[in-house]
């Protein structure tokens, strides 16, 4: 029996009938006492954030909740409810799509910042090395729609700056990200500014989250927009909503 | 073109290059200003909660983040990462499982409270009508593990009581839920107390959320535990983790 | 230990190192001997179909593989691969959408046929009872696109007729479905003919599959089109493919 | 309008009201005429297999349908239905788990065979190069449970041999796989024989399927076992089935 119990061992939760402890805290001492972002931090990392950390963390979570129904994940959530799926399945269909290309840029940007921070070479050379290994798309920079500027990024950087001044974080990753932005401007001859993924990655890196968590936390954040859109579509109604009205047909490449 | 644009119409988000507005608010005026729960409320409902509403809402979100790896959704998340799935796919696999039985009790409990509130008959009779139509399991009450009491429920009810005293909500649904608890005690001859679903349903009902949103909000909340467990399993390692260690075999019913 | 083994008890598969038996048959005696549809039947039901049953069953599986990228499931599969998802996750995203409205009509049609077969009342009255309980959309009949006729339905009915003549099935459910078609024509004053779901439901009912399996088998069948479209999109490329080209914007309901 | 139609262009399906053509074939000329595996091949590749190709292809599809409830995907399917999910959502939850580690070995094995076939170096050296780049686990060889031999592999290889003799395929990839097996035996001093993934990869490579399709086709095949187990669990009943009976608790790493 002990080997089955060990197979599912965890440091996150302990319980017996009538008692639930999360990361060592009785649940009834958390409810009504900690904020939702503090609870997220506690669950994922095991410790409690300072007030300043929690505030910066919360800003990142708030910033990425939605980017509209042209995003495949949001479209999927809206289509899903018209197929008769309840909200949990619609949310799953949508979160599932936040893959390497759609939801992975934040994770890759944290990896990039870590790589550049530990490269021991001028940033321009290190960036070349990154691109040689990982491809020419620099994660977290540039946006196909928001030109010249993704309005979320400068606001988030402003909050990082406030946090550095308040001693919440040291600003090293923010500095690296700004240097990348400068380098890309120099290379392209036009701005390829930090986008939402690059900016939230600065925050997650400054706060010490491992790269994969940038993706995981983005999923939590975007789940909010996914839920909102799924629910709005539920109220709008519709059956088997496809990408275009039924009168449209696709081109057949015979 | 306009019919395609209309096909994806939404009141949630508007944008053009360099501008994103959520529910009419420029995103940069929300980031760092509203809490994550306030953002969730704004996105899902379109308006902003009062401070008291936000506080009560946040308590519900905090309360339901995890119930351990024996819950099928959490187990699925942990197994998924050992199959090579990144966190978004692991989270989707898990949220998908929060169906009628696993994640739908809160939604059903809000429906129950609405039904009882508008029944125009003594609660005992109305409860009989509900069970005749919907089955004998009363959603939101009783727990197969936490006997006699789910520690989350009394703490949440305490916060509802505070909110009623502060004029945040009127307490009508809390009153109904407590009457259901009494009625079930009388019928069973033993406590079948309110559980986490019944208690969060009180809060969501008091705050005016439609029943399906109780499920949707539970999915947001439980996604936190799902992420935490998926990440812990990632760090523990393992390949193709099944429900039991490889040395166990199932019984074959020949 | 035995209770864990019992918890996962199954009649489907038995194995030990070097031996795999499916429904009592050593796997190496099935490979290269049974057809894929025969294997599906064996796995789901536990027995082996006759040659005639297997042939009719195979026709149903072949008939429902695809209905184009305007179906939300197919669109989801194509969008998913452009988000960086491998084929398994893209297929999952798509199959997930085959819910009550999109993939459940076959299951509901089998339920309808069973209901009418055991109603003990004239079909017209029984159909009224069904609609009173289940809503006015009669599952398996009518098509928003294929007017007047879904080309798959008459072909499948032709094969059912052949099977009845060959003694493979008795045709009772086919007869009921045809009567429903006549009744709907009479009521609407225009054809509301059997569609793919109504016709495959006839086959699954004739072959003795329980209603939920009509949905499950449809998922197997449609997975083929899902895979084909996901793969074609992979080869076409694209990143974060939304429902419309990036130049299109949605209407904002301010 | 044309750009939206172009956005969803496909060579797989063309239709107008009353007409459906798949890969240029009217659907009613396929139903009852082609086998299910032939339909799969046609949909995915666009052409029709010869009888010999179809037979070998079918054997691969039949061979991989199930490996029992200790596989995380099968366990997930069984748990999912007890959470209240219908079969489509249960199947999606399970197929989603067939990721790089659980369902990707076939794809990786086809890549390995292609790599070795085009290496222009002795197989032993080329295998070293592969492992240096991709890691020490050689995909498609060895099995943690089936020692010494996975019973599916020799049977599949026998059918490949028959197909080579019949001129259906040339056997080059089978030859490479057998050499890998010999090389691994030499290196390990004990058999690390070809497993189901390595053997089906031989077939898919011999038949000219691109590597990612080995994963996609495995998903089709395993979906059969997933459906069978989800359905069996539905009939067994249960609510919120976790990995172990409720009486078991996990070890808490305090």
Short mmCIF file of C-alpha atoms in Angstrom, two decimals, chain B residues 1-2 4-17 21 23-24 85-86 88-89 96 144 243-244 247-254, chain C residues 1-2 4-17 21 23-24 85-86 88-89 96 144 243-244 247-254:
data_model
loop_
_atom_site.label_atom_id
_atom_site.label_comp_id
_atom_site.label_asym_id
_atom_site.label_seq_id
_atom_site.Cartn_x
_atom_site.Cartn_y
_atom_site.Cartn_z
CA UNK B 1 -17.16 41.64 -45.19
CA UNK B 2 -19.53 43.06 -42.62
CA UNK B 4 -18.01 38.08 -41.17
CA UNK B 5 -17.25 40.91 -38.78
CA UNK B 6 -20.75 40.54 -37.36
CA UNK B 7 -20.34 36.78 -37.00
CA UNK B 8 -17.65 37.43 -34.38
CA UNK B 9 -19.26 40.44 -32.70
CA UNK B 10 -18.50 40.94 -29.06
CA UNK B 11 -19.02 43.46 -26.28
CA UNK B 12 -15.94 42.32 -24.42
CA UNK B 13 -13.04 43.69 -26.37
CA UNK B 14 -12.38 46.37 -28.93
CA UNK B 15 -9.05 47.12 -30.46
CA UNK B 16 -7.06 48.68 -33.24
CA UNK B 17 -3.29 48.77 -33.67
CA UNK B 21 -10.06 48.22 -24.61
CA UNK B 23 -15.33 46.37 -21.52
CA UNK B 24 -14.67 49.96 -22.54
CA UNK B 85 2.69 17.44 -22.58
CA UNK B 86 3.55 21.07 -21.85
CA UNK B 88 -1.14 24.25 -21.39
CA UNK B 89 -2.12 20.79 -22.63
CA UNK B 96 -11.83 19.14 -19.32
CA UNK B 144 -17.66 11.39 0.81
CA UNK B 243 -2.66 5.47 -11.90
CA UNK B 244 -0.46 2.98 -10.07
CA UNK B 247 4.30 -3.33 -10.70
CA UNK B 248 0.56 -3.22 -10.10
CA UNK B 249 -1.74 -4.95 -12.52
CA UNK B 250 -5.48 -4.70 -12.85
CA UNK B 251 -7.92 -7.52 -12.23
CA UNK B 252 -9.04 -9.16 -15.45
CA UNK B 253 -12.71 -10.10 -15.51
CA UNK B 254 -12.38 -12.99 -17.91
CA UNK C 1 -3.19 -4.44 -3.03
CA UNK C 2 -6.15 -6.38 -4.39
CA UNK C 4 -6.31 -1.26 -6.19
CA UNK C 5 -6.21 -4.02 -8.78
CA UNK C 6 -9.99 -4.30 -8.50
CA UNK C 7 -10.42 -0.55 -8.86
CA UNK C 8 -9.09 -0.85 -12.42
CA UNK C 9 -10.74 -4.16 -13.30
CA UNK C 10 -11.62 -4.67 -16.95
CA UNK C 11 -12.89 -7.35 -19.28
CA UNK C 12 -11.19 -5.78 -22.29
CA UNK C 13 -7.55 -6.59 -21.88
CA UNK C 14 -5.39 -9.02 -19.98
CA UNK C 15 -1.64 -9.15 -20.11
CA UNK C 16 1.60 -10.23 -18.57
CA UNK C 17 5.13 -9.71 -19.87
CA UNK C 21 -4.96 -10.62 -24.94
CA UNK C 23 -11.27 -9.81 -25.29
CA UNK C 24 -9.65 -13.19 -24.83
CA UNK C 85 0.27 21.73 -31.25
CA UNK C 86 1.30 18.27 -32.42
CA UNK C 88 -2.51 14.35 -30.86
CA UNK C 89 -3.38 17.64 -29.18
CA UNK C 96 -13.68 17.53 -27.77
CA UNK C 144 -29.06 23.43 -42.91
CA UNK C 243 -11.18 32.22 -37.94
CA UNK C 244 -10.48 34.98 -40.47
CA UNK C 247 -7.03 42.02 -41.77
CA UNK C 248 -10.59 41.26 -40.65
CA UNK C 249 -11.84 42.69 -37.40
CA UNK C 250 -14.92 41.85 -35.46
CA UNK C 251 -17.82 44.20 -34.79
CA UNK C 252 -17.64 45.75 -31.35
CA UNK C 253 -21.01 46.04 -29.62
CA UNK C 254 -20.13 49.05 -27.50
#
